Amino acid sequence: MTEKDLALQNELLEKYPYVSVRPGSADHASFDVPADKVVEFALALRDKEGFSSINDVTGCDWGVDASPRFSAIWHVYSHECHQYVRINVYAADNEKPAVPSLCSVWAGCNWHEREAYDLVGITFTNHPDMRRILMWDEYPYHPLRKDFPLAGIEVPHPDPDTVAQTGVRVLPAPMNGGPFVSCRGNTMRETEPRALDQEWSEGNRKPSAE
Amino acid sequence: MSKTIDFEYSEAAAREEDLVPCEKMHLTMGPSHPATHGVLRLQLEVDGEIVTKCTPVVGYLHRGDDKLAENMTYNQFVPFTDRLDYLAPICNNVAYALTVEKLAGLEVPARCAALRVLTCELSRISSHLLGLGVYAMDTGALTVFLTTYTERERIYTLFEELTGQRLTNSYTRIGGVTRDVPEGWLEKVEKACDCILKGVDEMEGLLSRNKIFLDRTKDIAVITKEMALQYGLTGVNLRCAGIGSDIRKDRPYSGYEQYDFDVPVGTVGDCYDRYLLKTEEIRQSVRIVRQVCKTLPDGPIFAEDAKKICLPPKQRVLTGMEELIQNFMLTTHGPQIPAGEAYFEAENPKGALGFFIHSKGEGHPYRLHVRGPSFVSLSTLPVIVPGNFVTDIPAILGSLDFVQGECDR
Amino acid sequence: MSAANTEVAYNSKIEGGVVVTKLDAAIDWIRSHSVWPMPMGLACCAIEFMSASCSRFDISRFGMEVTRFSPRQADCMIVAGTVTYKMSQAVRRIYDQMAEPKWVIAMGACASSGGMYRSYSTLQGVDRILPVDVYISGCPTRPEALFDGLMALQKMIAKEPGLKLLKRDRPVKPLYFG
């Protein structure tokens, strides 16, 4: 983190006592904001501090056992001081995570928040159009959750016509052959690189989904 | 979308007198349509020839890049970044490498940084050439496409010689680039620059004062300052609205501050402005390329000191025990990046391509998120399309210059 | 010799103007050199298809250059790019709209097998929904490889029993996965 970013972080921290510094940021001023204060903080950033542009919104799953499990992360940018601020809001509920939407502050949040809802499953309250955006509407899972395998889970195909003609199914992708990742562990056997979900291939069908 | 959006009829549409409101018709454009440049689908509500509502549907090319990144080492993900904005792959490689390096607190050698700038700018030229070519083709000028593509092929040839691939180059690694320039390559770049400038002149001659092109692009889909900021637009789409913001100038990365170049800024914000800006950006990129060719410093092309991140040279792996172990550990466990999180945006041809990475100190990212500028550009369509003719849509889409691979990821 | 027979006998006036061949061969020759491709441009490979049709590589040299973006006017669908499950419905519907005879080329690794995208959203090869005639490798396919694929398709068409297929409906091609 540069001195300029650090100064900004301290300045904002002083002005808005309800925010706290988010640890682990390698670059920008970064804050944990309570869910009920985020709209107020965002409005202040936009109107008083000059952070006029919303650049990125994403959600994150911090692990199946973590609590709070989900958080939404906004990155806002100022065209005046050319700095970013990261806003992180933890969702209180681990089962049905919900955080306030910032669509009323920056209209550009609309699609980004829909994406976070689609892939991570965080609901943004007061969002004008909370629908899936990348996966099809009936898709039952949220792929970026940590308990969802990369290969996917068998679900009905979105189009019955195509299924009737071809018998195509939404199957988990075959994972043998990579990508390989080495995992944390003590013995060589545990750390050896392997595809994370390797139990099935084209020849050896996965016995059942989930 | 249930919300109705207020709009004014565009000047061209308002000229049609006796606007009798007739029955609204629903029209679906895409996902396979030659003017949507990929798999974008627009659900339009049209009143005669005039669009009254536009709902884009994206996700037809969602390939799961975010999830894939969590399941592979940092270097394994480089080829996937190629396929985000597949018109300018090296720009994506560089943006990704810079994000991870920022997380690791790693400085790359000067030659590596300069090579990145050089290849980035060549990519930008090639992307804009294609973007302008298809933009012109969509507005009815096929010849321009052939002209610009001929120039683009020159850059393909250069990249093939440098990286071994025409399109998906995967040129960077974390902490360096894959290959040094071949002998005589820089002279070829200089020669190609001359040809490209001639090609751009030819293209401008065909388009800039072309009555048909002007009619189809002037005052169409104006992006205002407020709107650009509200939606977080970046790149040409932001600058056409009159905001002179360029990350290469404002937050210089990879040594951009050493080079002398101008950032063109628009005044009107219409489709024609975006065309002019891209044309000028090609010239500015050529300027940067020439400066890099002249001042390319000597030295290593990757950070040799970062033993936990960069692979050692092959020659030393075959002869030294320490390097062999280093090579083995890096290949199996991936580059060891410290825990933390970083968000970095690079000025790509389409806008700011951002990567958000959260690392827990392993060989693979815990969470990686790609911020695609095309995704943001397309999210403005419900606001800028209504009020225009259906026939204006190809011009609008062409001028926004989006890539579906980056939008859907 | 009757007058009728002189017509088919040797006639010096038309020497060199007559070619004798099998009707099958003639039909196949015509068919294989008048294929109109439709680029189903989905991702990166579509850009290489553009390269192939531009001046450097010039697809017109191979008799398969009349690119049509409407499925109704095309004979050969070139699936260029990653097919996702969400897109598969559109790809199949467009294939259904094409008139017989029709062929499919899977251009590039993604269309052939899912390629490097082994993930929850990607269809692992377009041959699950379309009967593919030619697979072309590459990520993305180089224009030269595309031409090789097009010529392979031409050779395939040249071996068809053209006359038989003219007289009756073509059998529906089976899918390789189902």
CSV table of N, CA, C and O in Angstrom, one decimal, chain C residues 18-81:
chain,number,residue,atom,x,y,z
C,18,VAL,N,-17.2,-32.6,-75.1
C,18,VAL,CA,-18.0,-33.6,-74.3
C,18,VAL,C,-17.1,-34.3,-73.3
C,18,VAL,O,-16.0,-34.6,-73.6
C,19,VAL,N,-17.6,-34.4,-72.1
C,19,VAL,CA,-16.9,-35.1,-71.0
C,19,VAL,C,-17.8,-36.2,-70.6
C,19,VAL,O,-19.0,-36.1,-70.4
C,20,VAL,N,-17.2,-37.4,-70.5
C,20,VAL,CA,-18.0,-38.5,-70.1
C,20,VAL,C,-17.6,-38.8,-68.6
C,20,VAL,O,-16.4,-38.9,-68.3
C,21,THR,N,-18.6,-38.9,-67.8
C,21,THR,CA,-18.3,-39.2,-66.4
C,21,THR,C,-19.5,-39.9,-65.7
C,21,THR,O,-20.5,-39.9,-66.3
C,22,LYS,N,-19.2,-40.3,-64.5
C,22,LYS,CA,-20.4,-40.9,-63.8
C,22,LYS,C,-21.2,-39.7,-63.3
C,22,LYS,O,-20.7,-38.7,-62.9
C,23,LEU,N,-22.5,-39.9,-63.3
C,23,LEU,CA,-23.4,-38.8,-62.8
C,23,LEU,C,-23.1,-38.5,-61.3
C,23,LEU,O,-23.1,-37.3,-60.9
C,24,ASP,N,-22.8,-39.5,-60.6
C,24,ASP,CA,-22.5,-39.4,-59.2
C,24,ASP,C,-21.3,-38.4,-59.0
C,24,ASP,O,-21.3,-37.5,-58.2
C,25,ALA,N,-20.3,-38.6,-59.8
C,25,ALA,CA,-19.1,-37.8,-59.7
C,25,ALA,C,-19.4,-36.4,-60.1
C,25,ALA,O,-18.9,-35.5,-59.4
C,26,ALA,N,-20.2,-36.2,-61.1
C,26,ALA,CA,-20.5,-34.8,-61.5
C,26,ALA,C,-21.3,-34.1,-60.4
C,26,ALA,O,-21.0,-33.0,-60.1
C,27,ILE,N,-22.3,-34.8,-59.9
C,27,ILE,CA,-23.1,-34.2,-58.8
C,27,ILE,C,-22.2,-33.8,-57.6
C,27,ILE,O,-22.3,-32.7,-57.1
C,28,ASP,N,-21.4,-34.8,-57.2
C,28,ASP,CA,-20.5,-34.5,-56.0
C,28,ASP,C,-19.5,-33.4,-56.3
C,28,ASP,O,-19.2,-32.6,-55.4
C,29,TRP,N,-19.0,-33.4,-57.5
C,29,TRP,CA,-18.1,-32.3,-57.9
C,29,TRP,C,-18.7,-30.9,-57.7
C,29,TRP,O,-18.2,-30.0,-57.1
C,30,ILE,N,-19.9,-30.8,-58.3
C,30,ILE,CA,-20.6,-29.6,-58.2
C,30,ILE,C,-20.9,-29.2,-56.8
C,30,ILE,O,-20.7,-28.1,-56.3
C,31,ARG,N,-21.4,-30.2,-56.0
C,31,ARG,CA,-21.8,-30.0,-54.7
C,31,ARG,C,-20.6,-29.6,-53.8
C,31,ARG,O,-20.7,-28.7,-53.0
C,32,SER,N,-19.5,-30.3,-54.0
C,32,SER,CA,-18.4,-30.0,-53.1
C,32,SER,C,-17.7,-28.7,-53.3
C,32,SER,O,-17.0,-28.1,-52.5
C,33,HIS,N,-18.0,-28.1,-54.5
C,33,HIS,CA,-17.4,-26.8,-54.8
C,33,HIS,C,-18.4,-25.6,-54.7
C,33,HIS,O,-18.1,-24.6,-55.2
C,34,SER,N,-19.5,-25.9,-54.2
C,34,SER,CA,-20.5,-24.8,-54.0
C,34,SER,C,-21.1,-24.8,-52.6
C,34,SER,O,-22.2,-24.4,-52.4
C,35,VAL,N,-20.2,-25.2,-51.7
C,35,VAL,CA,-20.7,-25.2,-50.3
C,35,VAL,C,-20.7,-23.7,-49.8
C,35,VAL,O,-19.7,-23.0,-49.9
C,36,TRP,N,-21.8,-23.3,-49.2
C,36,TRP,CA,-21.9,-22.0,-48.6
C,36,TRP,C,-21.8,-22.1,-47.1
C,36,TRP,O,-22.7,-22.6,-46.5
C,37,PRO,N,-20.7,-21.6,-46.5
C,37,PRO,CA,-20.6,-21.8,-45.1
C,37,PRO,C,-21.3,-20.7,-44.3
C,37,PRO,O,-21.5,-19.6,-44.8
C,38,MET,N,-21.7,-21.1,-43.1
C,38,MET,CA,-22.3,-20.1,-42.2
C,38,MET,C,-21.4,-20.1,-40.9
C,38,MET,O,-21.4,-21.1,-40.2
C,39,PRO,N,-20.7,-19.0,-40.7
C,39,PRO,CA,-19.9,-19.0,-39.4
C,39,PRO,C,-20.8,-18.8,-38.2
C,39,PRO,O,-21.5,-17.8,-38.1
C,40,MET,N,-20.8,-19.8,-37.4
C,40,MET,CA,-21.5,-19.7,-36.1
C,40,MET,C,-20.5,-19.2,-35.1
C,40,MET,O,-19.9,-19.9,-34.4
C,41,GLY,N,-20.2,-17.8,-35.2
C,41,GLY,CA,-19.1,-17.2,-34.5
C,41,GLY,C,-19.5,-17.1,-33.0
C,41,GLY,O,-20.3,-16.3,-32.7
C,42,LEU,N,-18.8,-17.8,-32.2
C,42,LEU,CA,-19.1,-17.7,-30.7
C,42,LEU,C,-18.0,-17.1,-29.9
C,42,LEU,O,-18.2,-16.4,-29.0
C,43,ALA,N,-16.8,-17.4,-30.3
C,43,ALA,CA,-15.7,-16.9,-29.5
C,43,ALA,C,-14.4,-16.6,-30.3
C,43,ALA,O,-14.5,-16.3,-31.5
C,44,CYS,N,-13.3,-16.9,-29.7
C,44,CYS,CA,-12.0,-16.5,-30.4
C,44,CYS,C,-11.8,-17.1,-31.8
C,44,CYS,O,-11.3,-16.4,-32.7
C,45,CYS,N,-12.3,-18.3,-32.0
C,45,CYS,CA,-12.1,-18.9,-33.3
C,45,CYS,C,-12.8,-18.1,-34.4
C,45,CYS,O,-12.4,-18.1,-35.6
C,46,ALA,N,-13.9,-17.4,-34.0
C,46,ALA,CA,-14.5,-16.6,-35.0
C,46,ALA,C,-13.6,-15.5,-35.6
C,46,ALA,O,-13.7,-15.1,-36.8
C,47,ILE,N,-12.7,-15.0,-34.7
C,47,ILE,CA,-11.7,-14.0,-35.2
C,47,ILE,C,-10.8,-14.6,-36.2
C,47,ILE,O,-10.4,-14.0,-37.2
C,48,GLU,N,-10.4,-15.9,-36.0
C,48,GLU,CA,-9.5,-16.5,-37.0
C,48,GLU,C,-10.3,-16.9,-38.2
C,48,GLU,O,-9.7,-16.9,-39.3
C,49,PHE,N,-11.6,-17.1,-38.1
C,49,PHE,CA,-12.4,-17.2,-39.3
C,49,PHE,C,-12.4,-15.9,-40.1
C,49,PHE,O,-12.3,-15.9,-41.4
C,50,MET,N,-12.4,-14.8,-39.4
C,50,MET,CA,-12.3,-13.5,-40.1
C,50,MET,C,-11.0,-13.4,-40.9
C,50,MET,O,-10.9,-13.0,-42.0
C,51,SER,N,-9.9,-13.8,-40.2
C,51,SER,CA,-8.6,-13.8,-40.8
C,51,SER,C,-8.7,-14.6,-42.1
C,51,SER,O,-8.1,-14.3,-43.1
C,52,ALA,N,-9.3,-15.8,-42.0
C,52,ALA,CA,-9.3,-16.7,-43.1
C,52,ALA,C,-10.1,-16.1,-44.3
C,52,ALA,O,-9.7,-16.3,-45.5
C,53,SER,N,-11.1,-15.2,-44.0
C,53,SER,CA,-11.8,-14.7,-45.1
C,53,SER,C,-11.2,-13.4,-45.6
C,53,SER,O,-11.7,-12.8,-46.6
C,54,CYS,N,-10.2,-12.9,-44.9
C,54,CYS,CA,-9.6,-11.6,-45.4
C,54,CYS,C,-8.5,-11.8,-46.4
C,54,CYS,O,-8.1,-13.0,-46.7
C,55,SER,N,-7.8,-10.7,-46.8
C,55,SER,CA,-7.0,-10.8,-48.0
C,55,SER,C,-5.8,-11.7,-47.8
C,55,SER,O,-5.3,-12.3,-48.8
C,56,ARG,N,-5.2,-11.8,-46.6
C,56,ARG,CA,-4.0,-12.6,-46.5
C,56,ARG,C,-4.2,-14.0,-46.9
C,56,ARG,O,-3.5,-14.7,-47.6
C,57,PHE,N,-5.3,-14.6,-46.3
C,57,PHE,CA,-5.5,-16.1,-46.5
C,57,PHE,C,-6.5,-16.3,-47.6
C,57,PHE,O,-6.4,-17.3,-48.3
C,58,ASP,N,-7.5,-15.5,-47.7
C,58,ASP,CA,-8.4,-15.5,-48.8
C,58,ASP,C,-9.1,-16.9,-49.0
C,58,ASP,O,-8.7,-17.7,-49.8
C,59,ILE,N,-10.2,-17.1,-48.3
C,59,ILE,CA,-10.9,-18.4,-48.3
C,59,ILE,C,-11.5,-18.7,-49.7
C,59,ILE,O,-11.7,-19.8,-50.1
C,60,SER,N,-11.6,-17.6,-50.6
C,60,SER,CA,-12.2,-17.8,-51.9
C,60,SER,C,-11.5,-18.8,-52.8
C,60,SER,O,-12.0,-19.2,-53.8
C,61,ARG,N,-10.2,-19.0,-52.4
C,61,ARG,CA,-9.4,-19.9,-53.3
C,61,ARG,C,-9.9,-21.3,-53.3
C,61,ARG,O,-9.4,-22.2,-54.0
C,62,PHE,N,-10.8,-21.7,-52.4
C,62,PHE,CA,-11.1,-23.1,-52.2
C,62,PHE,C,-12.6,-23.4,-52.5
C,62,PHE,O,-13.0,-24.5,-52.2
C,63,GLY,N,-13.3,-22.5,-53.1
C,63,GLY,CA,-14.6,-22.8,-53.5
C,63,GLY,C,-15.6,-23.0,-52.4
C,63,GLY,O,-16.6,-23.7,-52.5
C,64,MET,N,-15.3,-22.4,-51.3
C,64,MET,CA,-16.3,-22.4,-50.2
C,64,MET,C,-16.4,-21.1,-49.5
C,64,MET,O,-16.3,-21.0,-48.3
C,65,GLU,N,-16.5,-20.0,-50.3
C,65,GLU,CA,-16.3,-18.7,-49.7
C,65,GLU,C,-17.5,-17.9,-49.5
C,65,GLU,O,-17.5,-16.8,-48.9
C,66,VAL,N,-18.7,-18.3,-50.1
C,66,VAL,CA,-19.8,-17.4,-50.0
C,66,VAL,C,-20.5,-17.5,-48.6
C,66,VAL,O,-21.4,-18.2,-48.4
C,67,THR,N,-19.9,-16.7,-47.7
C,67,THR,CA,-20.3,-16.7,-46.3
C,67,THR,C,-21.7,-16.2,-46.2
C,67,THR,O,-22.0,-15.1,-46.7
C,68,ARG,N,-22.6,-16.9,-45.6
C,68,ARG,CA,-23.9,-16.5,-45.4
C,68,ARG,C,-24.2,-16.5,-43.9
C,68,ARG,O,-23.9,-17.5,-43.2
C,69,PHE,N,-24.8,-15.4,-43.4
C,69,PHE,CA,-25.1,-15.4,-42.0
C,69,PHE,C,-26.5,-15.9,-41.7
C,69,PHE,O,-26.9,-16.0,-40.5
C,70,SER,N,-27.2,-16.2,-42.7
C,70,SER,CA,-28.6,-16.7,-42.5
C,70,SER,C,-28.5,-18.2,-42.7
C,70,SER,O,-28.0,-18.7,-43.7
C,71,PRO,N,-29.0,-19.0,-41.7
C,71,PRO,CA,-29.0,-20.5,-41.8
C,71,PRO,C,-29.7,-21.0,-43.0
C,71,PRO,O,-29.4,-22.0,-43.6
C,72,ARG,N,-30.8,-20.2,-43.5
C,72,ARG,CA,-31.6,-20.7,-44.6
C,72,ARG,C,-30.8,-20.8,-45.9
C,72,ARG,O,-31.2,-21.5,-46.8
C,73,GLN,N,-29.8,-20.0,-46.0
C,73,GLN,CA,-29.0,-19.9,-47.2
C,73,GLN,C,-27.7,-20.7,-47.2
C,73,GLN,O,-26.9,-20.6,-48.1
C,74,ALA,N,-27.5,-21.4,-46.1
C,74,ALA,CA,-26.1,-22.0,-45.9
C,74,ALA,C,-26.2,-23.5,-45.9
C,74,ALA,O,-27.2,-24.1,-45.7
C,75,ASP,N,-25.1,-24.1,-46.3
C,75,ASP,CA,-25.0,-25.5,-46.4
C,75,ASP,C,-24.1,-26.1,-45.3
C,75,ASP,O,-24.2,-27.3,-44.9
C,76,CYS,N,-23.2,-25.3,-44.8
C,76,CYS,CA,-22.2,-25.8,-43.9
C,76,CYS,C,-22.1,-24.9,-42.7
C,76,CYS,O,-21.8,-23.7,-42.8
C,77,MET,N,-22.3,-25.4,-41.5
C,77,MET,CA,-22.2,-24.6,-40.3
C,77,MET,C,-20.8,-24.8,-39.7
C,77,MET,O,-20.4,-25.9,-39.5
C,78,ILE,N,-20.1,-23.7,-39.6
C,78,ILE,CA,-18.8,-23.7,-39.0
C,78,ILE,C,-19.0,-23.3,-37.5
C,78,ILE,O,-19.1,-22.1,-37.3
C,79,VAL,N,-18.9,-24.2,-36.6
C,79,VAL,CA,-19.1,-23.8,-35.2
C,79,VAL,C,-17.7,-23.3,-34.7
C,79,VAL,O,-16.8,-24.1,-34.4
C,80,ALA,N,-17.6,-22.0,-34.5
C,80,ALA,CA,-16.3,-21.4,-34.2
C,80,ALA,C,-16.4,-20.9,-32.8
C,80,ALA,O,-16.8,-19.7,-32.6
C,81,GLY,N,-16.0,-21.6,-31.8
C,81,GLY,CA,-15.9,-21.1,-30.5
C,81,GLY,C,-16.5,-22.0,-29.4
C,81,GLY,O,-17.1,-23.1,-29.8
